[in-house]
Short mmCIF file of C-alpha atoms in Angstrom, two decimals:
data_model
loop_
_atom_site.label_atom_id
_atom_site.label_comp_id
_atom_site.label_asym_id
_atom_site.label_seq_id
_atom_site.Cartn_x
_atom_site.Cartn_y
_atom_site.Cartn_z
CA SER J 266 4.89 79.54 110.39
CA PRO J 267 2.47 80.67 107.87
CA GLU J 268 -0.61 78.44 107.50
CA GLU J 269 -3.69 78.52 105.10
CA LEU J 270 -6.96 78.87 106.39
CA ILE J 271 -11.14 78.50 105.48
CA ILE J 272 -12.96 81.42 104.93
CA ASP J 273 -16.76 81.60 103.74
CA PHE J 274 -17.63 83.68 100.51
CA GLY J 275 -20.75 85.06 99.97
CA LEU J 276 -20.97 84.87 96.20
CA ASN J 277 -24.10 87.00 95.84
CA PRO J 278 -23.66 90.39 97.33
CA GLN J 279 -25.07 93.74 96.25
CA PRO J 280 -22.96 96.13 94.18
CA VAL J 281 -21.42 98.52 96.38
CA GLY J 282 -23.92 101.53 96.84
CA GLY J 283 -26.68 99.37 96.70
CA GLY J 284 -28.99 97.56 93.69
CA THR J 285 -29.72 94.04 92.38
CA SER J 286 -27.37 91.28 94.10
CA ARG J 287 -25.29 90.17 91.70
CA LEU J 288 -26.61 86.76 90.94
CA ASN J 289 -29.93 87.52 90.27
CA ALA J 290 -29.02 90.84 88.03
CA ILE J 291 -27.27 87.89 85.91
CA ALA J 292 -30.33 85.69 86.06
CA GLY J 293 -32.68 88.92 85.06
CA TYR J 294 -35.10 87.70 88.05
CA ALA J 295 -34.80 87.12 91.64
CA ALA J 296 -33.78 83.55 91.22
CA PHE J 297 -30.97 83.25 94.45
CA SER J 298 -30.97 84.24 97.78
CA THR J 299 -27.99 83.00 100.08
CA VAL J 300 -25.13 81.32 97.78
CA GLN J 301 -21.91 80.84 99.54
CA GLN J 302 -18.58 79.19 99.26
CA ASN J 303 -15.68 77.76 101.16
CA LEU J 304 -12.25 78.26 100.06
CA GLN J 305 -8.78 78.19 101.61
CA ASP J 306 -8.19 81.61 100.89
CA ILE J 307 -6.91 82.93 104.12
CA ASN J 308 -3.20 82.86 105.31
CA SER J 309 -1.99 83.63 108.95
CA ILE J 310 1.27 83.69 110.62
CA TYR J 311 2.57 83.37 114.32
CA HIS J 312 5.63 84.56 115.91
CA SER J 313 6.34 84.35 119.84
CA LEU J 314 9.62 84.39 122.19
CA GLN J 315 8.87 82.12 124.81
CA LEU J 316 10.79 81.92 128.26
CA SER J 317 10.10 79.13 131.00
CA ALA J 318 11.52 78.90 134.40
CA GLU J 319 11.59 76.23 137.05
CA LYS J 320 12.59 75.70 140.62
CA ARG J 321 12.98 72.06 141.55
CA MET J 322 11.78 70.65 144.91
CA SER J 323 14.00 72.27 147.52
CA ARG J 324 12.99 72.83 150.95
CA GLY J 325 9.56 71.71 150.02
CA LEU J 326 8.94 74.41 147.67
CA THR J 327 8.52 74.21 143.81
CA LEU J 328 8.25 77.34 141.44
CA LEU J 329 7.45 77.05 137.65
CA ALA J 330 6.84 79.99 135.42
CA ASN J 331 6.37 80.81 131.63
CA TYR J 332 6.32 84.23 129.90
CA THR J 333 5.00 84.27 126.01
CA TRP J 334 5.36 87.55 124.03
CA SER J 335 3.70 86.74 120.71
CA LYS J 336 1.76 87.90 117.60
CA SER J 337 -0.59 86.51 115.58
CA LEU J 338 -1.86 87.92 112.11
CA ASP J 339 -4.35 86.80 109.62
CA ASP J 340 -6.68 88.13 107.17
CA LEU J 341 -9.72 86.54 108.17
CA PRO J 342 -12.47 88.91 108.75
CA PRO J 343 -13.15 90.13 112.05
CA GLY J 344 -15.52 87.65 114.12
CA ALA J 345 -14.42 84.57 111.84
CA GLY J 346 -12.52 82.71 114.65
CA VAL J 347 -10.13 80.38 113.30
CA THR J 348 -12.65 78.30 110.50
CA GLY J 349 -13.68 81.10 108.91
CA PHE J 350 -17.27 79.89 108.74
CA ASP J 351 -18.90 82.55 110.97
CA THR J 352 -18.85 85.87 109.11
CA TYR J 353 -18.18 87.25 105.64
CA SER J 354 -15.78 89.79 105.08
CA ALA J 355 -17.46 93.42 104.49
CA LEU J 356 -15.82 93.75 101.06
CA PRO J 357 -17.29 91.36 98.38
CA TRP J 358 -15.60 88.46 97.52
CA ASP J 359 -14.06 89.70 94.34
CA ASP J 360 -12.84 93.07 95.80
CA PRO J 361 -8.72 93.17 95.34
CA LEU J 362 -8.46 95.01 98.74
CA ARG J 363 -10.08 92.47 100.50
CA HIS J 364 -7.07 90.72 102.38
CA ARG J 365 -5.41 93.90 102.77
CA PHE J 366 -8.96 94.93 104.61
CA ASP J 367 -9.28 91.94 106.56
CA TYR J 368 -5.12 92.12 107.38
CA GLY J 369 -4.55 92.42 111.21
CA PRO J 370 -4.02 90.71 114.68
CA SER J 371 -6.04 87.22 115.02
CA GLU J 372 -8.87 86.98 117.09
CA PHE J 373 -7.32 84.95 120.08
CA ASP J 374 -3.89 86.98 119.83
CA HIS J 375 -2.37 88.34 123.14
CA THR J 376 0.55 89.91 122.95
CA HIS J 377 1.68 89.26 126.55
CA ARG J 378 1.04 85.92 128.45
CA PHE J 379 2.12 84.93 131.91
CA VAL J 380 1.57 81.91 133.88
CA GLY J 381 3.07 81.15 137.02
CA SER J 382 2.49 77.99 139.86
CA TYR J 383 4.08 77.01 143.34
CA VAL J 384 3.61 73.99 145.13
CA TRP J 385 5.06 74.29 148.84
CA GLU J 386 4.86 70.77 150.86
CA LEU J 387 4.99 71.51 154.83
CA PRO J 388 7.33 69.78 156.91
CA LYS J 389 5.80 65.72 157.93
CA LEU J 390 6.36 66.99 161.50
CA SER J 391 7.49 63.59 162.25
CA GLY J 392 8.79 64.53 165.71
CA SER J 393 5.36 66.01 166.78
CA LYS J 394 2.82 64.05 168.31
CA GLY J 395 -1.51 63.64 167.97
CA PHE J 396 -3.10 66.43 166.22
CA MET J 397 -0.53 68.76 164.89
CA ARG J 398 1.27 65.55 162.86
CA ALA J 399 -2.16 64.52 161.65
CA ALA J 400 -3.68 67.88 160.91
CA LEU J 401 -0.77 69.72 159.47
CA GLY J 402 1.96 67.19 158.76
CA GLY J 403 2.75 66.72 155.12
CA CYS J 404 -0.05 69.17 153.86
CA GLN J 405 0.75 71.14 150.45
CA PHE J 406 -0.34 74.94 149.59
CA SER J 407 -0.30 75.51 145.97
CA GLY J 408 -1.62 78.24 143.58
CA LEU J 409 -1.75 79.36 140.02
CA VAL J 410 -1.60 83.01 138.42
CA GLN J 411 -2.44 83.88 134.91
CA ALA J 412 -1.98 87.46 133.13
CA GLN J 413 -2.41 88.67 129.72
CA THR J 414 -2.98 91.43 127.63
CA GLY J 415 -6.59 91.55 126.04
CA PRO J 416 -7.57 90.47 122.73
CA PRO J 417 -8.01 92.43 119.67
CA LEU J 418 -11.51 94.41 119.19
CA THR J 419 -12.88 95.50 115.69
CA ALA J 420 -15.55 98.16 115.91
CA VAL J 421 -18.07 96.65 113.09
CA THR J 422 -21.38 98.98 112.97
CA GLN J 423 -23.51 95.71 111.21
CA SER J 424 -24.92 98.38 109.05
CA ASN J 425 -25.87 98.41 105.33
CA ARG J 426 -24.08 101.96 104.50
CA SER J 427 -22.10 100.39 101.89
CA GLY J 428 -25.05 99.07 100.02
CA THR J 429 -23.78 95.39 99.56
CA GLY J 430 -25.99 93.63 102.07
CA ILE J 431 -23.26 91.86 103.71
CA GLY J 432 -23.81 93.91 106.95
CA GLN J 433 -20.14 93.98 108.07
CA ASP J 434 -19.34 97.26 107.55
CA ARG J 435 -16.94 99.25 110.40
CA ALA J 436 -17.13 102.36 111.90
CA VAL J 437 -14.97 105.63 111.11
CA LEU J 438 -12.48 106.42 114.11
CA THR J 439 -13.07 110.00 114.72
CA GLY J 440 -10.98 110.51 117.72
CA ASP J 441 -9.11 109.00 120.50
CA PRO J 442 -10.98 105.66 121.07
CA TYR J 443 -9.37 105.44 124.74
CA GLY J 444 -9.81 109.58 125.46
CA ALA J 445 -12.41 111.01 127.47
CA GLY J 446 -15.70 108.88 128.26
CA ALA J 447 -13.62 105.55 128.02
CA CYS J 448 -12.84 103.34 131.09
CA ALA J 449 -9.31 102.58 129.67
CA LYS J 450 -8.39 106.04 130.09
CA ALA J 451 -5.46 106.47 132.31
CA GLY J 452 -6.61 107.94 135.96
CA VAL J 453 -10.24 107.30 135.45
CA THR J 454 -12.36 107.64 138.80
CA GLY J 455 -15.75 107.27 139.67
CA PRO J 456 -18.45 105.02 137.83
CA CYS J 457 -17.30 103.93 134.41
CA LYS J 458 -19.72 102.32 131.66
CA ASP J 459 -17.67 102.07 128.35
CA TRP J 460 -14.45 100.25 128.19
CA LEU J 461 -14.14 102.74 124.82
CA ASN J 462 -14.75 106.13 123.90
CA PRO J 463 -18.56 106.19 122.10
CA ALA J 464 -17.68 109.53 120.88
CA ALA J 465 -14.86 108.50 119.14
CA PHE J 466 -16.70 106.33 116.40
CA ALA J 467 -19.31 107.08 113.62
CA LEU J 468 -21.49 105.56 111.14
CA ASN J 469 -19.39 104.86 107.75
CA SER J 470 -20.71 107.04 104.72
CA ALA J 471 -22.85 105.37 102.33
CA GLY J 472 -20.71 103.33 99.58
CA THR J 473 -17.95 102.99 102.20
CA PHE J 474 -16.76 100.41 104.44
CA GLY J 475 -15.30 102.33 107.58
CA ASN J 476 -11.94 103.21 108.44
CA VAL J 477 -11.29 100.91 111.40
CA GLY J 478 -8.50 98.44 111.36
CA LYS J 479 -9.02 94.64 111.96
CA GLY J 480 -7.93 94.34 115.71
CA SER J 481 -6.56 97.82 115.65
CA LEU J 482 -8.41 98.32 118.99
CA ARG J 483 -8.12 95.78 122.20
CA PHE J 484 -10.53 94.58 124.94
CA PRO J 485 -8.84 94.82 128.64
CA GLY J 486 -6.24 92.38 129.89
CA PHE J 487 -6.93 90.50 133.01
#
């Protein structure tokens, strides 16, 4: 189902490549610093397949399991959460490509999620006497397991290579982010420091915003 979300706009960025900020250029002197506006300008959509299984109490055992396969997409800037108040888009508010540049998986998106639980009730041992009946009769063992794929990750340099002063420029992807030097690489052994391969990223060129897509990378699951 589609939904509109709120975003924060910085209304006084510098031109791409640098220079006097927009409003100050109009005023003719440094009259403004930070000027922002909140607007319902963001769209999101969520689809999912949800499966549940339940084994009702029999022979003292109850089982419950739930699996969700889903995708949540929106055009909020990376790090903006669900409120849009945390970060600006890397592109100025009036750039016609801003929505496309910020479109990708939501910050809370998890493609796969599984939750299972059980309760095992031991016999009451009513036929036993003394310590065994008091200590073990009618006891319950229970457990819960959760497993899910990692949330989206966007490589942001927080540099000002674009010159706008917004500070949300993205990195440039130059190689396999999960390749050699990454903990995520299949079959890696020995000490491992970086989940991604740092050598696969570079700073964006002056006057550009980088090419890493929003949410195009993933944190590890658990």
